[in-house]
PDB file of C-alpha atoms and ligand atoms in Angstrom:
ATOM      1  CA  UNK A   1      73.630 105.147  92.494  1.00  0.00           C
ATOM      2  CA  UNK A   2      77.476 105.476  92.595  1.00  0.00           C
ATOM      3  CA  UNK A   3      78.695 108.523  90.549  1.00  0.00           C
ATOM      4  CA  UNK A   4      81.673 108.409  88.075  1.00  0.00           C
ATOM      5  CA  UNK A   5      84.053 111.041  87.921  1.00  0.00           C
ATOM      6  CA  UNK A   6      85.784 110.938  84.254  1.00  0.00           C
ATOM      7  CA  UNK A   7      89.196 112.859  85.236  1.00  0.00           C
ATOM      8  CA  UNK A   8      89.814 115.538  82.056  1.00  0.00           C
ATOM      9  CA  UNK A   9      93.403 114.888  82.637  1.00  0.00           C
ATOM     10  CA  UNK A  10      92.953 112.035  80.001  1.00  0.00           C
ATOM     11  CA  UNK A  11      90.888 113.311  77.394  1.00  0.00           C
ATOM     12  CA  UNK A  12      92.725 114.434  74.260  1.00  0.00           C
ATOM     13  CA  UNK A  13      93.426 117.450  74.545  1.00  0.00           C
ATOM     14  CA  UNK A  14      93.078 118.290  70.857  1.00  0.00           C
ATOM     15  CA  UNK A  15      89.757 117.164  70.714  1.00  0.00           C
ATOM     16  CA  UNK A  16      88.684 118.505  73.764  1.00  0.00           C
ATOM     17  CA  UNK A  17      85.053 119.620  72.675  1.00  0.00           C
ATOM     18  CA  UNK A  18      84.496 115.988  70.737  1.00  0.00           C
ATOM     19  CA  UNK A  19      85.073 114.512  74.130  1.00  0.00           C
ATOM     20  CA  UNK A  20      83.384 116.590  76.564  1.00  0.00           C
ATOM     21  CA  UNK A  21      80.334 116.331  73.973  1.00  0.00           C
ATOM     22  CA  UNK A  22      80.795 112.040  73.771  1.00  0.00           C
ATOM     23  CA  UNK A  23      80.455 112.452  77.890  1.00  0.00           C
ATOM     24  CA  UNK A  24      77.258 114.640  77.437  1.00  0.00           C
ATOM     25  CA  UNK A  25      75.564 111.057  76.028  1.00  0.00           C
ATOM     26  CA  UNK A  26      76.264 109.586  79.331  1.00  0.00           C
ATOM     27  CA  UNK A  27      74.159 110.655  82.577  1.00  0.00           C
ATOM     28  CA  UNK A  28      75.212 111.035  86.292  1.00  0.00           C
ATOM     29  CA  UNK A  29      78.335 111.764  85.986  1.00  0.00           C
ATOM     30  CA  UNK A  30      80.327 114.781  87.281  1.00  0.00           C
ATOM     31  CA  UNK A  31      83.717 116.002  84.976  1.00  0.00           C
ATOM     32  CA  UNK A  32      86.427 115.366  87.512  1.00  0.00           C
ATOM     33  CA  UNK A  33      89.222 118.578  87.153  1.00  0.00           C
ATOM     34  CA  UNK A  34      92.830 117.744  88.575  1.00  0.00           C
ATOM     35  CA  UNK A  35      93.942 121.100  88.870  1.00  0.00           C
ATOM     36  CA  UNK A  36      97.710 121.055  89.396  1.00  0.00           C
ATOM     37  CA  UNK A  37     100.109 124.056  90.592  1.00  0.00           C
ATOM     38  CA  UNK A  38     103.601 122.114  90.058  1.00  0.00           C
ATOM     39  CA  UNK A  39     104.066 122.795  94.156  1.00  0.00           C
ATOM     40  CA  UNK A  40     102.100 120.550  95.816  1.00  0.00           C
ATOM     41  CA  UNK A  41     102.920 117.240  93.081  1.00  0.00           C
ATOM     42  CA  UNK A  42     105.416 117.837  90.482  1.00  0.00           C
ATOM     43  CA  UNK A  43     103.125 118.464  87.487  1.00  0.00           C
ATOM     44  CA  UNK A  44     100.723 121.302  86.053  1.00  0.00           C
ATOM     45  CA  UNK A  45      97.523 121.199  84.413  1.00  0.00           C
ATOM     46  CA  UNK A  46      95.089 123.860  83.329  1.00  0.00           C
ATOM     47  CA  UNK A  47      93.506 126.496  85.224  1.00  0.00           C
ATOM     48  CA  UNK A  48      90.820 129.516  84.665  1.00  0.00           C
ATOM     49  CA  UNK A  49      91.333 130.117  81.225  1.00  0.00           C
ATOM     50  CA  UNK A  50      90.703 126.597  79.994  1.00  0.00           C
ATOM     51  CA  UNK A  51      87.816 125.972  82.550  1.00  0.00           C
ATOM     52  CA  UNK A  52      85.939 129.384  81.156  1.00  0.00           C
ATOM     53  CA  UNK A  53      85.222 127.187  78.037  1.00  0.00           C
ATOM     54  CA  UNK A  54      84.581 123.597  79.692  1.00  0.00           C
ATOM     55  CA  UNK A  55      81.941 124.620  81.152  1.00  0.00           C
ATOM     56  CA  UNK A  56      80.121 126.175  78.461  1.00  0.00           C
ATOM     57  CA  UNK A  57      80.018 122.089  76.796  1.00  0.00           C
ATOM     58  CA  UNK A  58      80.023 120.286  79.206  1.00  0.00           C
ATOM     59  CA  UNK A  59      76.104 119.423  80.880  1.00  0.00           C
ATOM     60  CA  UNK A  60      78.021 117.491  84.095  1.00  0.00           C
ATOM     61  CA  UNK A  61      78.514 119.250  87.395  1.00  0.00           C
ATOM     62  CA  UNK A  62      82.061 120.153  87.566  1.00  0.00           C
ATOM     63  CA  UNK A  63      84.295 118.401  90.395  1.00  0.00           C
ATOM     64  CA  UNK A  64      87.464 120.861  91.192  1.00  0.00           C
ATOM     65  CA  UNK A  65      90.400 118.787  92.747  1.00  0.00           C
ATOM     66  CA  UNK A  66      92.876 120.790  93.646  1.00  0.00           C
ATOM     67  CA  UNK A  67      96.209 119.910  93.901  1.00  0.00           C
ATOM     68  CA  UNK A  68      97.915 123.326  95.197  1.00  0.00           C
ATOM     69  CA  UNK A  69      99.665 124.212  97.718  1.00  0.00           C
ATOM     70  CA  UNK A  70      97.384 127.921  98.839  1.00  0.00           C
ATOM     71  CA  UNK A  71      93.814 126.547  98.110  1.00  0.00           C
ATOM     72  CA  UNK A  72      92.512 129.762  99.538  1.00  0.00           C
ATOM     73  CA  UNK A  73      93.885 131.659  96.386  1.00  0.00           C
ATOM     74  CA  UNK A  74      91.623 129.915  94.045  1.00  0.00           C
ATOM     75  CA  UNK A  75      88.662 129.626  96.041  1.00  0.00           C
ATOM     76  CA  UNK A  76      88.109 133.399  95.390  1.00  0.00           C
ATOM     77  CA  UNK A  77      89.166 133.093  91.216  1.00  0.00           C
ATOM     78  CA  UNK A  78      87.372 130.168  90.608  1.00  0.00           C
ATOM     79  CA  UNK A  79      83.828 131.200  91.607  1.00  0.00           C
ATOM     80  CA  UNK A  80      82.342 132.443  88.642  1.00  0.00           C
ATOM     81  CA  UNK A  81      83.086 128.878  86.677  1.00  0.00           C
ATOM     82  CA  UNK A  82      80.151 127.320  87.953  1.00  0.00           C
ATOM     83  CA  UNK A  83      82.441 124.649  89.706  1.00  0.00           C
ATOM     84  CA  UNK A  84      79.681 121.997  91.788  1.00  0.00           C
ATOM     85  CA  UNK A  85      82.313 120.419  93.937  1.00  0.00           C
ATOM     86  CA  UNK A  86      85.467 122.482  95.507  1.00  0.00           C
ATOM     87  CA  UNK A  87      88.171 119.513  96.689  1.00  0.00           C
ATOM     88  CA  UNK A  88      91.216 120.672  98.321  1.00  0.00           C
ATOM     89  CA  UNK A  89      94.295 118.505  99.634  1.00  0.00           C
ATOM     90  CA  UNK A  90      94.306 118.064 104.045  1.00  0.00           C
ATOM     91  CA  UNK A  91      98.049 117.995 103.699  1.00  0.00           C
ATOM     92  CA  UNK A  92      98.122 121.794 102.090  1.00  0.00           C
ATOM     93  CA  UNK A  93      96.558 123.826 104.545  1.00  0.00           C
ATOM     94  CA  UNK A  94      96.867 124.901 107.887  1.00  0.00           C
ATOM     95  CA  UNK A  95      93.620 126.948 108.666  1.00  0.00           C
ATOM     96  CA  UNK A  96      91.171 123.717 107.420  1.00  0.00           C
ATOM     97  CA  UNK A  97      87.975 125.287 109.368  1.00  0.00           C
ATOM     98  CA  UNK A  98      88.369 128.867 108.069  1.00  0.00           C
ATOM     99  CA  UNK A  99      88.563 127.768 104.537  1.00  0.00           C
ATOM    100  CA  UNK A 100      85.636 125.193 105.049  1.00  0.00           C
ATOM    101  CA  UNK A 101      83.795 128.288 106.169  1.00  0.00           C
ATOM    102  CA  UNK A 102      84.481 130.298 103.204  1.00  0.00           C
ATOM    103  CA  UNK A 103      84.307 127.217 100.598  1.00  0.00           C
ATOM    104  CA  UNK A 104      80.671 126.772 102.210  1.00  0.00           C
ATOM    105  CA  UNK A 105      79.755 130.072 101.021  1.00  0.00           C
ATOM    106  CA  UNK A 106      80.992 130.221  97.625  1.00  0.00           C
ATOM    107  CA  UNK A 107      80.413 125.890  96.052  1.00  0.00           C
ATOM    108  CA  UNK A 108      77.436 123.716  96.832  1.00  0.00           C
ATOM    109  CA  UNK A 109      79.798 121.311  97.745  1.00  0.00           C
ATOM    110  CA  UNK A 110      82.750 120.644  99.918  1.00  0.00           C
ATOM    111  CA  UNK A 111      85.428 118.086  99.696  1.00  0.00           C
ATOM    112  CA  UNK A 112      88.676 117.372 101.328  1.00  0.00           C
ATOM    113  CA  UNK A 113      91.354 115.331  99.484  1.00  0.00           C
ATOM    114  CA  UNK A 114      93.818 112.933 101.473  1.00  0.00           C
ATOM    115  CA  UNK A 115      97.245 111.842  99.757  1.00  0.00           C
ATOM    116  CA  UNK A 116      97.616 107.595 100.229  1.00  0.00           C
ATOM    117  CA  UNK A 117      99.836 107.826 103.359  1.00  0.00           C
ATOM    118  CA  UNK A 118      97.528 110.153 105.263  1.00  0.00           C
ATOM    119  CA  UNK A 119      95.204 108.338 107.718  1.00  0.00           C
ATOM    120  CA  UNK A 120      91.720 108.508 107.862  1.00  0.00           C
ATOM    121  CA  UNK A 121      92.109 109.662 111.415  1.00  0.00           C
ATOM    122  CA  UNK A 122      93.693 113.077 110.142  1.00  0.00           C
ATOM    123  CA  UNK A 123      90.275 114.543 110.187  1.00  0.00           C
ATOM    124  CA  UNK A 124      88.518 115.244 113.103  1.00  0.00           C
ATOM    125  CA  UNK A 125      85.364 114.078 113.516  1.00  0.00           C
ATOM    126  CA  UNK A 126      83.633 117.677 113.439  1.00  0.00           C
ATOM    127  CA  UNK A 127      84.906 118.321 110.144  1.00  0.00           C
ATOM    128  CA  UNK A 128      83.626 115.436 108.975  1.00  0.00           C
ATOM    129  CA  UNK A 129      80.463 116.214 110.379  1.00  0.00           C
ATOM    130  CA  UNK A 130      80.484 119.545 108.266  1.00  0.00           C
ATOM    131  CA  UNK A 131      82.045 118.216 104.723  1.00  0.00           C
ATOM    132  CA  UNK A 132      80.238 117.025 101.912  1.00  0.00           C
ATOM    133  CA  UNK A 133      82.985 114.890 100.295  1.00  0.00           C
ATOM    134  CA  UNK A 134      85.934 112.904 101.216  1.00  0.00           C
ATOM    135  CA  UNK A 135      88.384 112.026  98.211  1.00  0.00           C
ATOM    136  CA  UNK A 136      90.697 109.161  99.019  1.00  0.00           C
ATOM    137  CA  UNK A 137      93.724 108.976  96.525  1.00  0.00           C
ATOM    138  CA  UNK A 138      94.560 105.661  95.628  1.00  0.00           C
ATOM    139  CA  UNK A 139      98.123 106.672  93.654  1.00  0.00           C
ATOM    140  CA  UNK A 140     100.551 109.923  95.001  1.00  0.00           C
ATOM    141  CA  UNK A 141      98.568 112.923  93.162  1.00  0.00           C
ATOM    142  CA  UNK A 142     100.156 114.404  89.893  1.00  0.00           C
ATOM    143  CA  UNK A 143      99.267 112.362  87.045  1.00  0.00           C
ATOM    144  CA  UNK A 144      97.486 109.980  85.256  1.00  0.00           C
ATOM    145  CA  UNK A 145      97.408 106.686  84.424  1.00  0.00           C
ATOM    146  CA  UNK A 146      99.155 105.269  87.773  1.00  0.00           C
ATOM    147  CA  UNK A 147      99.031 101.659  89.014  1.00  0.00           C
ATOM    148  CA  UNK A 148      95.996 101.439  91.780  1.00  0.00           C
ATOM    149  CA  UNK A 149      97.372 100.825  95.684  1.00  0.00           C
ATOM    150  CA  UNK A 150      95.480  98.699  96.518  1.00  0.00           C
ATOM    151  CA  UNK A 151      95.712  99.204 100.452  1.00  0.00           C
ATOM    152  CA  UNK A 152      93.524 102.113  99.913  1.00  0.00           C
ATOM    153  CA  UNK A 153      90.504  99.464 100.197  1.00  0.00           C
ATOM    154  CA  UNK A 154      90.832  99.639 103.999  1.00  0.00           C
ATOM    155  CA  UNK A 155      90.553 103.571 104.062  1.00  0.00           C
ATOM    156  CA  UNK A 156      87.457 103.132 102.531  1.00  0.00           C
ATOM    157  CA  UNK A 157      86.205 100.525 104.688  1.00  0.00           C
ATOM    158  CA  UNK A 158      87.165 102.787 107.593  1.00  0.00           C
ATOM    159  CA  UNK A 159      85.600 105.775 106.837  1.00  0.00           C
ATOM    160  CA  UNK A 160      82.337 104.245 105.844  1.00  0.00           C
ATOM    161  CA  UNK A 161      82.208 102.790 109.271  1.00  0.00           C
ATOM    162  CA  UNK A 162      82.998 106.121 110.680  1.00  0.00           C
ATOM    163  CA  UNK A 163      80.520 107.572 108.740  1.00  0.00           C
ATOM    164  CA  UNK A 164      77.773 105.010 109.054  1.00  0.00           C
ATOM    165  CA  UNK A 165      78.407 105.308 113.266  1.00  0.00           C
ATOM    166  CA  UNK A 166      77.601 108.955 112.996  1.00  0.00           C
ATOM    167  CA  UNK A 167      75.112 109.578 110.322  1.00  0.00           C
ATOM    168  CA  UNK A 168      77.831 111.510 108.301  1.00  0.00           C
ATOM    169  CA  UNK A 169      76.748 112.631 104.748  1.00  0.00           C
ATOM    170  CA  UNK A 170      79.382 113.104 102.995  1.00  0.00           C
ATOM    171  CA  UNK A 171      80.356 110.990  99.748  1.00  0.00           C
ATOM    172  CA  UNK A 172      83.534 109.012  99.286  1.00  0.00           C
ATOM    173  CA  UNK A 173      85.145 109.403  96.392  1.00  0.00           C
ATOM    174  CA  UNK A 174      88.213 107.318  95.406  1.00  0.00           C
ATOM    175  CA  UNK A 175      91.065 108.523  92.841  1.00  0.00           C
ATOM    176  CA  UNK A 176      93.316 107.007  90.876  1.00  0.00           C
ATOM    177  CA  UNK A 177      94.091 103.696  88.934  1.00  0.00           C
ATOM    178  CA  UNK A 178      90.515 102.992  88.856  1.00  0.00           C
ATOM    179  CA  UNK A 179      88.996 100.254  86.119  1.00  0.00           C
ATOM    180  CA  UNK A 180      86.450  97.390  86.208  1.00  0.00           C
ATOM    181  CA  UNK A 181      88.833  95.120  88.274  1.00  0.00           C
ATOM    182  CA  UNK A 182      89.334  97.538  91.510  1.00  0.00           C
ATOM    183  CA  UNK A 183      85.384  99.252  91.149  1.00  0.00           C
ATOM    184  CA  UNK A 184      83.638  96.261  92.375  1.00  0.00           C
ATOM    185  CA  UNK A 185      85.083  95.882  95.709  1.00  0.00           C
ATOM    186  CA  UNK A 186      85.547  99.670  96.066  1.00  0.00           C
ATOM    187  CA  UNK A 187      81.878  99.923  95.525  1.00  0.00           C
ATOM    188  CA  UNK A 188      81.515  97.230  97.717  1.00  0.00           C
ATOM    189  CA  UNK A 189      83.768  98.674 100.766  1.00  0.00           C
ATOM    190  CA  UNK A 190      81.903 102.124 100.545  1.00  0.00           C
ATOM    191  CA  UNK A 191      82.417 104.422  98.228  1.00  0.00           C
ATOM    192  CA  UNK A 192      79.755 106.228  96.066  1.00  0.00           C
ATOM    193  CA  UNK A 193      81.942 108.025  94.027  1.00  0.00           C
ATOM    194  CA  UNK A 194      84.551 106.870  91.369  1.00  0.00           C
ATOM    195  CA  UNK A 195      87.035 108.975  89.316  1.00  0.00           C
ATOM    196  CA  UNK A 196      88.502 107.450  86.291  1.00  0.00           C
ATOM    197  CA  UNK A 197      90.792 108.973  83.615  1.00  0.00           C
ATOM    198  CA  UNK A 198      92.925 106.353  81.768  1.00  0.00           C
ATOM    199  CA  UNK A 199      90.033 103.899  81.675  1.00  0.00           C
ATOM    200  CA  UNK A 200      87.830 105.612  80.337  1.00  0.00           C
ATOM    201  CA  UNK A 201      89.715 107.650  77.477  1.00  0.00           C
ATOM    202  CA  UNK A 202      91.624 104.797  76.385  1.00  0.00           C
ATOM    203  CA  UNK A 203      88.634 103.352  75.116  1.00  0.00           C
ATOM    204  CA  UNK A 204      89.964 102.239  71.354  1.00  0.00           C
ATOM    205  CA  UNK A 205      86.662 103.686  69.770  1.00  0.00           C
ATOM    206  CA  UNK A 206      85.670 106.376  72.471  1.00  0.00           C
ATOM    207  CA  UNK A 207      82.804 104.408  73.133  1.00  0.00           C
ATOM    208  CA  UNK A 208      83.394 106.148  76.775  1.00  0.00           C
ATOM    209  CA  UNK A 209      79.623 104.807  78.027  1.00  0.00           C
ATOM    210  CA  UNK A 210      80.762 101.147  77.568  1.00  0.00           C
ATOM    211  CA  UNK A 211      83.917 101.658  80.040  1.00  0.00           C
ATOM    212  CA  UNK A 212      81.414 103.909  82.769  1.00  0.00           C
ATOM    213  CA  UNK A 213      79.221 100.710  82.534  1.00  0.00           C
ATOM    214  CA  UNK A 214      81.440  98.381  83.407  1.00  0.00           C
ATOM    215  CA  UNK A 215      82.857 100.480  86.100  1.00  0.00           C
ATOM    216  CA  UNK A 216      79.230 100.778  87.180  1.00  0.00           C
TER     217      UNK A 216
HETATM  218  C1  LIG B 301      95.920 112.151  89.829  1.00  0.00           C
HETATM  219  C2  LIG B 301      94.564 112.723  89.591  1.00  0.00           C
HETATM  220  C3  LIG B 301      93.551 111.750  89.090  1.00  0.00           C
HETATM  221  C4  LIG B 301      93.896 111.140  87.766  1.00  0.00           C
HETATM  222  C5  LIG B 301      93.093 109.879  87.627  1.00  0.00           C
HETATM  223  O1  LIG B 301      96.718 113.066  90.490  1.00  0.00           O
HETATM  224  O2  LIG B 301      94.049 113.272  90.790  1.00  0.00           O
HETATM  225  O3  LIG B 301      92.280 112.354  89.034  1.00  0.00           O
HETATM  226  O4  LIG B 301      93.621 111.976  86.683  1.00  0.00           O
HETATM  227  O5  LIG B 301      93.473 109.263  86.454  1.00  0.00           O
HETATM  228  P1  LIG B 301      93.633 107.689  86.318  1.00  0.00           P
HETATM  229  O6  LIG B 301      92.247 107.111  86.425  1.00  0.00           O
HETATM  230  O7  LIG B 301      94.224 107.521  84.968  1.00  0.00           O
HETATM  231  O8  LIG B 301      94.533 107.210  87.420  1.00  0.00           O
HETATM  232 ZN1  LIG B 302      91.877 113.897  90.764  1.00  0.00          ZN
END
């Protein structure tokens, strides 16, 4: 079963509980959060304070993508928001094994994010072995509601290979500009995970499980 990621980014903001409640009538998905430090892309989101009171609506298992340039700094202040899935960028840190270590302690799960022009072959295979999610943007990170590129297919269809090869378990996750046109072949090339914003909360009457089915 492939899981969709609604991105928050797109929900209205001044209706924040109305939506997060419309995505509690929809099952297996996880709330995708694009946390943004205006460093690492030119753009900022919300952080601790807002997250405190997502979580007490929303029923979905919280995915954290975070688009910062010190990941290690939020790893620690984040831990008590019952975040599910802790994604941070390849391209933003330098120690990547010591703060897999420490993510592995503190979030079930463990993903690592990789901008459009970073290869596949950025990650060495024993981190791979050891992660638990690989996100694959498919626009530059920092906002919403971006044409899809569509090159990305070919990541996709190169790290399921890789992963297939070598009995990996981690999920791929794609990001950005996804709608019923790119999800097929997506689907199709490997990944099992599928983050949507604009699609989904442009829905003219916020019938939000209609757009997650088509994706699906
Ligand atoms: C972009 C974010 C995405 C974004 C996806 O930097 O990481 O999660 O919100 O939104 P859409 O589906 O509108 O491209
Ligand atoms: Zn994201």
């Amino acid at each position: 079963m492939v899981i969709i990621s609604p991105s928050l980014l797109s929900a209205n903001f001044l209706e924040l509980k109305t939506d997060l409640e419309r995505l509690n009538t929809v099952d297996n998905l996880w709330l995708h959060l694009d946390i943004m430090d205006g460093h690492f892309v030119p753009n900022l989101t919300f952080g601790e304070p807002v997250l405190n009171k997502v979580k007490t609506v929303s029923k979905h298992k919280l995915d954290a993508h975070f688009m910062v340039t010190n990941p290690d700094f939020y790893a620690d202040s984040f831990k008590d928001l019952g975040i599910h899935n802790f994604t941070f960028h390849w391209e933003a840190v330098i120690h990547h094994d010591r703060l897999i270590q420490k993510l592995k302690e503190i979030y079930p799960s463990v993903g690592i994010s990789l901008n459009p022009s970073t290869p596949v072959s950025a990650i060495p295979k024993y981190i791979l072995g050891k992660i638990d999610l690989i996100l694959l943007m498919s626009v530059n990170p920092g906002f919403g509601g971006q044409k899809f590129i569509p090159e990305i297919v070919d990541k996709v269809i190169e790290l399921d290979k890789i992963r297939h090869e070598n009995k990996f378990k981690f999920q791929i996750q794609v990001d950005g500009g996804i709608n019923d046109q790119n999800a097929g072949y997506l689907i199709q090339a490997g990944a099992n995970n599928l983050v949507a914003g604009n699609y989904i909360f442009s829905e003219p009457n916020k019938d939000y499980l209609s757009r997650v089915n088509k994706i699906r």
